XYZ file of C-alpha atoms in Angstrom:
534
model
C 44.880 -119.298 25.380
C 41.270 -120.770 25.281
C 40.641 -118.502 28.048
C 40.657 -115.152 25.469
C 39.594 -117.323 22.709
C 36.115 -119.189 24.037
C 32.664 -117.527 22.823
C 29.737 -118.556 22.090
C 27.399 -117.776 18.992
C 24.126 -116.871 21.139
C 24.039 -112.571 20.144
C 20.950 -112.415 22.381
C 23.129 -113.214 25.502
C 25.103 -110.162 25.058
C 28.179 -110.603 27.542
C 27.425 -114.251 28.527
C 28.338 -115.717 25.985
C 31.694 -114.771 25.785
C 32.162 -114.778 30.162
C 30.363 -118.051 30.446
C 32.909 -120.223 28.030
C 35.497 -118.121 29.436
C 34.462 -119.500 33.027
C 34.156 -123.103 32.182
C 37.888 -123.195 30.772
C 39.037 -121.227 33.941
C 37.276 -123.824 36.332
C 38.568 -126.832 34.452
C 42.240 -125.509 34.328
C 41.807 -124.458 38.191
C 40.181 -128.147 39.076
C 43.260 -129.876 36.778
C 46.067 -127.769 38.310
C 44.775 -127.425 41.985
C 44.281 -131.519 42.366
C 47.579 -132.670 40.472
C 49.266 -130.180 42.925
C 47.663 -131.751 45.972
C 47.550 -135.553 44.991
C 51.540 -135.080 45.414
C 51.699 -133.016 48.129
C 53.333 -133.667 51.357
C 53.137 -130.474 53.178
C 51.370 -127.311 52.699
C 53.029 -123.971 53.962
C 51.090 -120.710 55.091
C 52.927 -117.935 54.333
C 50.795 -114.060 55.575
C 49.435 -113.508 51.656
C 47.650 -117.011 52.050
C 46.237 -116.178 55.200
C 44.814 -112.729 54.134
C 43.488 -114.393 50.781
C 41.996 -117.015 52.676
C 40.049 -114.889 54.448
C 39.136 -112.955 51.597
C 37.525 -116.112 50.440
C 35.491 -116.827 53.451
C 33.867 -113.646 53.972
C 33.476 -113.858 49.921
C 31.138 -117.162 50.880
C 29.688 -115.578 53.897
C 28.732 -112.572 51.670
C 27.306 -115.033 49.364
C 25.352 -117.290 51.811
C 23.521 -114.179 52.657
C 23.163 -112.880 49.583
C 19.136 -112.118 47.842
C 20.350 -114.763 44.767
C 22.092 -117.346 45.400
C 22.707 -118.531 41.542
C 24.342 -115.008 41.153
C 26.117 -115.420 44.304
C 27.355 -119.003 43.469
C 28.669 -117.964 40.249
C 30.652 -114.813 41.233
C 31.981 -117.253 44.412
C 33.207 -119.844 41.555
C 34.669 -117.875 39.708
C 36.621 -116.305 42.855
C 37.933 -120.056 44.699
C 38.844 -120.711 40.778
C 41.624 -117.402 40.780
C 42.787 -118.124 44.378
C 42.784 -121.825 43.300
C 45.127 -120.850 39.892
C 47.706 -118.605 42.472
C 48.332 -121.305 45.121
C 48.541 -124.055 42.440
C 51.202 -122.232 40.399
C 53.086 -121.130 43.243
C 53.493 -124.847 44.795
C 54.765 -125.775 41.049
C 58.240 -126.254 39.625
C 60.181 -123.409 38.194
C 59.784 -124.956 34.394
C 55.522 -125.007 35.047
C 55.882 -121.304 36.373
C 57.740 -120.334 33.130
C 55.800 -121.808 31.037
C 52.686 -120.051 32.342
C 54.370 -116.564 32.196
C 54.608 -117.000 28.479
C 51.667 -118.868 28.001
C 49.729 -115.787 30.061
C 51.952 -113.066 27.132
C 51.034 -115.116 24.326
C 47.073 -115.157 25.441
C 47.452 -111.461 25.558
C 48.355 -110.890 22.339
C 45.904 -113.615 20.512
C 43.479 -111.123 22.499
C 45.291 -108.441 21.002
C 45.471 -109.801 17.292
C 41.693 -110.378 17.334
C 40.664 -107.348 18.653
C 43.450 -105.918 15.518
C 41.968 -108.167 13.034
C 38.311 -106.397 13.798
C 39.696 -103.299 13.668
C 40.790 -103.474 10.206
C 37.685 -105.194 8.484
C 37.671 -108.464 9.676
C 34.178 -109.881 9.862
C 33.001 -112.956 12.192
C 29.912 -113.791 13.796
C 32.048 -114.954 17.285
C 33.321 -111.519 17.536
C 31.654 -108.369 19.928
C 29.272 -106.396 17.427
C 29.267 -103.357 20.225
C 32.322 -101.633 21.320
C 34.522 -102.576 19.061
C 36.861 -103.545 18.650
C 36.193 -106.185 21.368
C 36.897 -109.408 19.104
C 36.361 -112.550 21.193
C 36.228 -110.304 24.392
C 32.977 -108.442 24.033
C 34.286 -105.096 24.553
C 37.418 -103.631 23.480
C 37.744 -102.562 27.119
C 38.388 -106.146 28.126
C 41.062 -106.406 25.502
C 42.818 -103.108 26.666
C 42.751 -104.231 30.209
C 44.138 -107.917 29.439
C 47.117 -106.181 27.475
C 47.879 -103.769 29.800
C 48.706 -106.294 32.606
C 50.102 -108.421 30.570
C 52.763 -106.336 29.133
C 55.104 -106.651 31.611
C 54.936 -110.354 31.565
C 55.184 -110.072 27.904
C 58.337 -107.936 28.351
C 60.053 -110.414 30.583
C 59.354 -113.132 27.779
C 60.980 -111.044 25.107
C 64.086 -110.322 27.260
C 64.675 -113.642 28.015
C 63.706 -115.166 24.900
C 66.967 -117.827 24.266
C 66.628 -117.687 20.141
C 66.005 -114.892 17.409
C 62.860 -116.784 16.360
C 61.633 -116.639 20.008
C 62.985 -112.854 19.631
C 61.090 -112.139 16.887
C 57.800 -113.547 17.583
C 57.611 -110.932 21.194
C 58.699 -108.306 19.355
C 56.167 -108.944 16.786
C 53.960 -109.187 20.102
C 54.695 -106.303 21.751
C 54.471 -104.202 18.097
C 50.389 -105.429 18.391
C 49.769 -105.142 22.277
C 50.978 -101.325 21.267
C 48.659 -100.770 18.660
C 45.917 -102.417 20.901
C 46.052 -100.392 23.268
C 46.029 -97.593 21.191
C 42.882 -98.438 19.205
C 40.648 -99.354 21.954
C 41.347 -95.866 23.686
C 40.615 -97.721 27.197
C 42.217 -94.756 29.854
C 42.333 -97.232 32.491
C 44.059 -99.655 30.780
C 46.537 -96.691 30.004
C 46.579 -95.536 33.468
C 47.596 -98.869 34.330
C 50.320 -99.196 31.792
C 51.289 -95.932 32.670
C 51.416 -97.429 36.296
C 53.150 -101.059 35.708
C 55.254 -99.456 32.851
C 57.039 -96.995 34.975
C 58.231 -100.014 37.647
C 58.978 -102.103 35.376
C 61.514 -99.398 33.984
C 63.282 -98.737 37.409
C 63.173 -102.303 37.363
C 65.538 -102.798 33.918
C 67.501 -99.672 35.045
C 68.230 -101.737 38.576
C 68.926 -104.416 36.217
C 70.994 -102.877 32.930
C 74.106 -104.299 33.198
C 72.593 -107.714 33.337
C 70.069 -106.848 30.256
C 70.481 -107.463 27.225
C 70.849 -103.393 25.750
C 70.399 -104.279 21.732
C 67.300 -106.143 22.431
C 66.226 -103.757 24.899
C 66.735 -100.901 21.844
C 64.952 -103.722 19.424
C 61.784 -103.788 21.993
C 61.598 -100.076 22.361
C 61.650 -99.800 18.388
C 59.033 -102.527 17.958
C 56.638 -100.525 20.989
C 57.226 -97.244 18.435
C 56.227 -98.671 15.201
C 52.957 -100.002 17.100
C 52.145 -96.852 18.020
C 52.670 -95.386 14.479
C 50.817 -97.698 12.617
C 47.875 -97.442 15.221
C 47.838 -94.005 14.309
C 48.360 -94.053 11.111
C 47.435 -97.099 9.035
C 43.705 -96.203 8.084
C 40.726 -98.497 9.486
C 37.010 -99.597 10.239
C 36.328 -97.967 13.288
C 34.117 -94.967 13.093
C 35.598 -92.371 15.060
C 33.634 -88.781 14.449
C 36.399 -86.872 16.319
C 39.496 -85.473 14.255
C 41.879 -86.291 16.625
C 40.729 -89.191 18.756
C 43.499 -90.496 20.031
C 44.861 -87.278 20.971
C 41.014 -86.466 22.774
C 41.826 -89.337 24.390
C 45.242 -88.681 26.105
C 43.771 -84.959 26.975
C 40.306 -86.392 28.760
C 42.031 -88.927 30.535
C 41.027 -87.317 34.161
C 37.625 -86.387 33.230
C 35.028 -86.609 35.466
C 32.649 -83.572 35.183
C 30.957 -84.820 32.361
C 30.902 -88.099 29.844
C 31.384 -91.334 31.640
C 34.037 -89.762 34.037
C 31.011 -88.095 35.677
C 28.743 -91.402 35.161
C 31.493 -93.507 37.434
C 31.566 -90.890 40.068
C 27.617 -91.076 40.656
C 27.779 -95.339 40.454
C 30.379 -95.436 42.458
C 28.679 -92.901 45.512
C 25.162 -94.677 45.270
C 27.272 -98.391 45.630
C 29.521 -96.748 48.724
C 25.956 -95.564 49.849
C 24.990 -99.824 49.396
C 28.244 -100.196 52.033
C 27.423 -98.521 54.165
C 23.756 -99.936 54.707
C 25.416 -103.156 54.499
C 29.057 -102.399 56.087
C 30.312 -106.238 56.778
C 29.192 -108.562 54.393
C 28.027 -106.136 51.487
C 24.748 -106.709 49.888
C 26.062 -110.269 48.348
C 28.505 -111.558 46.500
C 27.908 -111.521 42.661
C 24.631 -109.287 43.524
C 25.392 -105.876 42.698
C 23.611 -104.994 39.890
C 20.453 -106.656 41.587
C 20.435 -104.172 44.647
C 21.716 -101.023 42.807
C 18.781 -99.979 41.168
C 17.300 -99.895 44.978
C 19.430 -96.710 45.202
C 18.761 -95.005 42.052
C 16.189 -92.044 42.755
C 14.585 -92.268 39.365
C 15.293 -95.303 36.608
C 17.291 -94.246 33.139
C 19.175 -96.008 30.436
C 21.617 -98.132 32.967
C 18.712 -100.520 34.277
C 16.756 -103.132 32.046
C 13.008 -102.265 32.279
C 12.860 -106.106 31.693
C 14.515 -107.177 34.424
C 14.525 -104.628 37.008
C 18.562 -105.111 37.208
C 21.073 -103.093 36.305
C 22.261 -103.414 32.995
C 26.005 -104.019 33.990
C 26.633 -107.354 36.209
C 29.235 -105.040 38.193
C 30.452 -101.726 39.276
C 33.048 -99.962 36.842
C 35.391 -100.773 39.784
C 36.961 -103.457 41.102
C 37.190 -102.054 44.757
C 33.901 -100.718 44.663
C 32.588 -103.880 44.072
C 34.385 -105.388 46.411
C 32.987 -102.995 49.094
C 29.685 -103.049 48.150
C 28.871 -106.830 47.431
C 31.598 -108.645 49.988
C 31.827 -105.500 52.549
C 34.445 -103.651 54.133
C 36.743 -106.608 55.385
C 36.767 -108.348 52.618
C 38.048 -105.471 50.608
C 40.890 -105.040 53.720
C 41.327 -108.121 53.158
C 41.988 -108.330 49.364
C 44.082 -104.793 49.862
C 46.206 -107.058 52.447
C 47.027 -109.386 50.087
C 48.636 -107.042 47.709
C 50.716 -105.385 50.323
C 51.844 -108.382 51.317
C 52.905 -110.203 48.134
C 54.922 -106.667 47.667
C 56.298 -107.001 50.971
C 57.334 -110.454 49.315
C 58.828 -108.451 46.661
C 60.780 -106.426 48.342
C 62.295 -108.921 50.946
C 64.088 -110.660 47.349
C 65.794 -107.450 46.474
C 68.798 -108.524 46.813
C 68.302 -112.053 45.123
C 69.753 -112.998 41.887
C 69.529 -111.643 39.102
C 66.989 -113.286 37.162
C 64.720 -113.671 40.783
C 65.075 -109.834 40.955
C 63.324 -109.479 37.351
C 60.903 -111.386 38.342
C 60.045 -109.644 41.415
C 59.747 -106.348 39.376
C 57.697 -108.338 36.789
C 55.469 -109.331 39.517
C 55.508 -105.816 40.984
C 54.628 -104.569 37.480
C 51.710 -106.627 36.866
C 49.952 -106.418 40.309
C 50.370 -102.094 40.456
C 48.927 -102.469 36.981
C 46.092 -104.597 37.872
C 45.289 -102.482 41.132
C 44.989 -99.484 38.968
C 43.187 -100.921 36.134
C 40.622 -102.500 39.081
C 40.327 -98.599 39.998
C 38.317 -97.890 36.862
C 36.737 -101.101 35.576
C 35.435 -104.748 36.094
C 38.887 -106.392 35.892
C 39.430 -109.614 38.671
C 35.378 -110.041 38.467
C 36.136 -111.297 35.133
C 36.878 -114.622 34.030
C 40.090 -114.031 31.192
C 41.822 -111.555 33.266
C 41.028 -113.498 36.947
C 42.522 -116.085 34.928
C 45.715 -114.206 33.610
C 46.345 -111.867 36.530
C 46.040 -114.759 39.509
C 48.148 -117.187 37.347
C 50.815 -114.511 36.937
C 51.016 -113.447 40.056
C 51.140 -117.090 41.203
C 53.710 -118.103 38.566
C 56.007 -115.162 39.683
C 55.344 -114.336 43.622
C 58.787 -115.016 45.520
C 58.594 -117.520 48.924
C 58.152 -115.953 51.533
C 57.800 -115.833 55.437
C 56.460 -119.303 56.612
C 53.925 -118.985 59.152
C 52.632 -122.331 59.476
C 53.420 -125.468 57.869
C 51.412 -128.850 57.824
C 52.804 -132.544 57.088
C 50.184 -134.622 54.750
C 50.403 -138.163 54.364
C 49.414 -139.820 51.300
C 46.123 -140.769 52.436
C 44.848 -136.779 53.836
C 46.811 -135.012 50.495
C 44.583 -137.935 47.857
C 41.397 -136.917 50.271
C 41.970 -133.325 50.149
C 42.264 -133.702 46.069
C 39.474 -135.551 45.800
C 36.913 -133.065 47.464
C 38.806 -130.467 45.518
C 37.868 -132.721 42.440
C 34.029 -132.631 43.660
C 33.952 -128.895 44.550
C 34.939 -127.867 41.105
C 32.972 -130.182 39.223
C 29.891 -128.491 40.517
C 31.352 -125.487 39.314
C 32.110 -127.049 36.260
C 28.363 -128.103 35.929
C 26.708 -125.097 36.943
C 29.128 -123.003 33.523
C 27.792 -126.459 31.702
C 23.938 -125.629 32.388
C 24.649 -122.105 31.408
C 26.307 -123.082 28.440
C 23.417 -125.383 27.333
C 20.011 -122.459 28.784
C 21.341 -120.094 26.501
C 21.454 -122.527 23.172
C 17.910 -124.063 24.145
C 16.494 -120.739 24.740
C 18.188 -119.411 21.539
C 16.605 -122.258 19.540
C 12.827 -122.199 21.746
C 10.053 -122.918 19.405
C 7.365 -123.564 22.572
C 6.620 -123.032 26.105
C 7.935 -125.937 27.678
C 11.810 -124.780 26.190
C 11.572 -121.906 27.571
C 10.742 -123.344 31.034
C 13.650 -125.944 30.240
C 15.785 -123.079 29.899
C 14.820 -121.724 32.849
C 15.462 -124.210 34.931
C 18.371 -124.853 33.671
C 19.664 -121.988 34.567
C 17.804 -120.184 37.189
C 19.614 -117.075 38.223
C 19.572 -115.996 34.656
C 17.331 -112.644 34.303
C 16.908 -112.267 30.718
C 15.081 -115.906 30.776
C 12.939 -115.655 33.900
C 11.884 -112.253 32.848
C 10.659 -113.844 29.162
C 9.177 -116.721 31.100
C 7.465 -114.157 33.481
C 6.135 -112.694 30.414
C 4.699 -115.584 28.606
C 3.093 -116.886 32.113
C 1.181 -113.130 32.738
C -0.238 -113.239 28.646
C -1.634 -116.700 29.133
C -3.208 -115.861 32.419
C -4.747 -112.788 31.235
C -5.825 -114.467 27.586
C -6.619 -118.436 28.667
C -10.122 -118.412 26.350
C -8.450 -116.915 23.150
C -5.704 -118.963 20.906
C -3.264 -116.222 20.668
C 0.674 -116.126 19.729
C 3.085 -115.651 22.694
C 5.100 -112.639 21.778
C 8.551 -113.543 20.723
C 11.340 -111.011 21.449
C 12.913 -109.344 17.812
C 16.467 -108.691 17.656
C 18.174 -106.649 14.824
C 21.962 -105.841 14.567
C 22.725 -102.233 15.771
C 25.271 -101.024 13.604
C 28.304 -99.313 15.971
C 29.114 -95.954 15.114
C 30.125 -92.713 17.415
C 28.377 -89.767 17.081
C 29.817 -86.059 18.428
C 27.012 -83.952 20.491
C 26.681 -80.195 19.559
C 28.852 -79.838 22.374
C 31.433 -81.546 20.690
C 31.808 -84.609 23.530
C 32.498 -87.526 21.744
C 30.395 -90.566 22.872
C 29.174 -94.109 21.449
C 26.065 -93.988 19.537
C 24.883 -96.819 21.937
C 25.031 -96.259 25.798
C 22.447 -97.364 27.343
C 24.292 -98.366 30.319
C 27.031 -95.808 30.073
C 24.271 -93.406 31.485
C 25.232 -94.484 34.653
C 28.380 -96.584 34.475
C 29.999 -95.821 31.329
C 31.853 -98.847 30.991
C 29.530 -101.171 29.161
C 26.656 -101.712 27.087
C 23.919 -104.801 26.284
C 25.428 -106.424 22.981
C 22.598 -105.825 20.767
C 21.346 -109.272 18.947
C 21.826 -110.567 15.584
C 19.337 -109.200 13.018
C 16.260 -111.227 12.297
C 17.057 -113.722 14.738
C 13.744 -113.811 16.970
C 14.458 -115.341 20.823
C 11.535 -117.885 20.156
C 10.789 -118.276 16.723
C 7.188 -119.800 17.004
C 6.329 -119.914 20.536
C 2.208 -120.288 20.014
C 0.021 -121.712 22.335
């Protein structure tokens, strides 16, 4: 639950400080499950998903090794061995662990869900996303949609088998608010993908209905119905222009000739233009947004005239950045292992009861995902690499053993323990992040912003200020003069409606190009350094 819950309080770090917390509690939970997992194990089993995931992973680190930034490169890497890390962990646990994570993964979704409600109605907190709202402690409501969307089918599972009416009662409650979420946040590829999960996980229960539960099945569908109506009905603080946005919604779903329909088609042809300069490794891991402005015939809104980088860390796409930062066999690779945990899928058809559920929970949360991945930034991300991996770890059936290995205690406590060392350098590197961004907030001279810097070196927003400050005292050694501090004001978050009657976000500076997301503007009056002078 700390994974949808961590931010940070630094406004002038737009989406870090919500990803970087978010990527400290996935690495420790990853380090804590992977070692407990192997400092008991006595044999380790290859099965065809692991083999096509492991190699997803090394030509992840090959594309990283080469990559132009190597911090960048490092961090998307962590962030990658940390998912993988979650699946294989889960999967080598007891049925009880699995479980629990299933509803542990439903009940993050909707705490994601109830903040991103509480904002929408007038809540006020200084943790929560001040730009496309209502993102509550996600940073873009986006995020939220996607989370819920994935997660509703594990959610769904939860309710059906909940054993009391207070268990019952709280999922229904849950799925009432993951309904009105994704109503509010009018994400169409998180609707596309619950469009896509929902419909298998129906043929599923149909498979299934003489071994559901039909009342509870009629109380679920009722509690889905009144989320939607009070969504659309109940009045509340966000600032839509159009009449009927919801509605506008639903009907612009396919867009792509104009708004940010049209903006993802032109990203994603210049980053399949990046692939195919750079075909087998991809330009680097993690390094996308530092090599797409290379392919950009003239500069606009979507890169920082700062920092000479795109302003979003990714591709609105999964796949496409996939392709373009890890290269073409990587992205076969990562395609392979959803085929093949299907294939898994399919081979327990005629299982049990309760397995078969399962299977079409899984099924239901990976089509989701894939879909959702079409359209936006969803496994790049910490919260939902976090959710979807563990899910599909929790709930993947066994299946064809390729190769097995015996371990005796002394190689399973070795392997654990340079597990144990691997992640705590991950574990540092989030640290270092965590603690740039407060010294640089709180910078009243020169030396904290270099302390900052080196801290954390591959971040852009601190080497560019740092640049800055270096060329003005250069150019102005003779003359005592104040180094220019950065201002930052709150933006307020409105939409506006064009004379052409397209509705769009008053603030879009990077939905120019990849209509996804924007910079977070900073809190007002809050200056970066508040008296840097030399």
């Amino acid at each position: 639950m700390l994974a949808v819950l961590a931010v940070l309080p630094y406004r002038l770090f737009d989406l870090d400080r919500f990803f970087v917390p978010k990527e400290l509690i996935l690495h420790i939970f990853a380090m804590a499950m992977a070692v407990s997992v192997l400092w008991h194990a006595d044999e380790i089993n290859i099965e065809p998903a692991d083999m096509a995931l492991g190699a997803y992973l090394i030509l992840s680190a090959l594309g990283a090794i080469a990559a132009p930034d190597i911090w960048l490169a490092g961090r998307a890497l962590a962030l990658t061995f940390s998912g993988a890390a979650i699946f294989w962990a889960l999967r080598a646990s007891g049925s009880e662990t699995r479980r629990t994570f299933i509803a542990a993964a439903a009940a993050a979704a909707v705490i994601a869900a109830s903040a991103s409600l509480a904002q929408a109605y007038g809540f006020t907190n200084h943790l929560f996303s001040i730009n496309r709202i209502p993102g509550g402690t996600m940073g873009n409501r986006n995020f939220v949609a996607h989370i819920a969307a994935v997660c509703a089918p594990a959610l769904l599972f939860t309710a059906i088998r909940a054993k009391s009416r207070l268990q019952t009662v709280i999922w229904t409650a849950g799925i009432m608010m993951i309904t009105a979420v994704l109503v509010l946040t009018r994400c169409r590829a998180a609707l596309l993908g619950l469009a896509a999960g929902g419909s298998v996980m129906i043929y599923g229960l149909w498979r299934l209905r003489s071994a559901t539960p039909l009342i509870r099945m009629k109380i679920l569908l009722g509690a889905a119905a009144l989320g939607l109506l009070c969504a659309v009905t109940l009045p509340n603080k966000l600032s839509w222009k159009s009449d009927s946005p919801y509605i506008d919604t639903v009907t612009r779903i396919a867009e792509y000739k104009s708004g940010s329909g049209h903006s993802r088609i032109m990203q994603y042809i210049r980053s399949l233009r990046m692939t195919a300069d750079h075909p087998f490794l991809g330009v680097g891991t993690g390094n996308w947004a530092l090599v797409y402005p290379k392919y950009m015939k003239r500069q606009d809104g979507s890169i920082d005239r700062n920092t000479g980088r795109a302003l979003n860390p990714w591709p609105s796409s999964d796949w496409i950045a996939v392709l373009s930062e890890r290269g073409i066999p990587a992205f076969l690779s990562l395609i392979l292992v959803f085929l093949l945990i299907l294939k898994n899928i399919y081979d327990t058809e005629k299982a049990a009861g309760e397995r078969r559920l399962e299977g079409y929970t899984l099924a239901a949360v990976l089509i989701s995902g894939a879909v959702v991945a079409c359209f936006d930034a969803f496994l790049l991300l910490p919260a939902s690499a976090f959710l979807f991996w563990g899910m599909a770890g929790a709930l993947v059936p066994p299946g064809i053993k390729k190769l097995s290995f015996s371990l005796s205690r002394k190689t399973s406590r070795i392997l654990a323990c340079v597990t144990f060392i691997l992640f705590c350098a991950a574990i540092l590197r989030s640290s270092e992040q965590i603690t740039a961004m407060a010294v640089y907030t709180g910078a009243d001279s020169r030396s904290d912003i270099e302390k900052a810097a080196s801290l954390d070196p591959g971040n852009a927003r601190i080497k560019a200020r740092l640049k800055s400050i270096n060329r003005r005292r250069k150019h102005k050694r003779k003359a005592v003069q104040p180094i220019p501090v950065e201002k930052s004001t709150d933006v307020a978050v409105t939409e506006t409606v064009p004379e052409n009657g397209t509705e769009q976000p008053a603030y879009t500076p990077a939905e120019n190009d990849a209509g996804a997301y924007g910079p977070e503007p900073p809190a007002a009056g809050q200056d970066e350094a508040a008296s840097i002078e030399k």
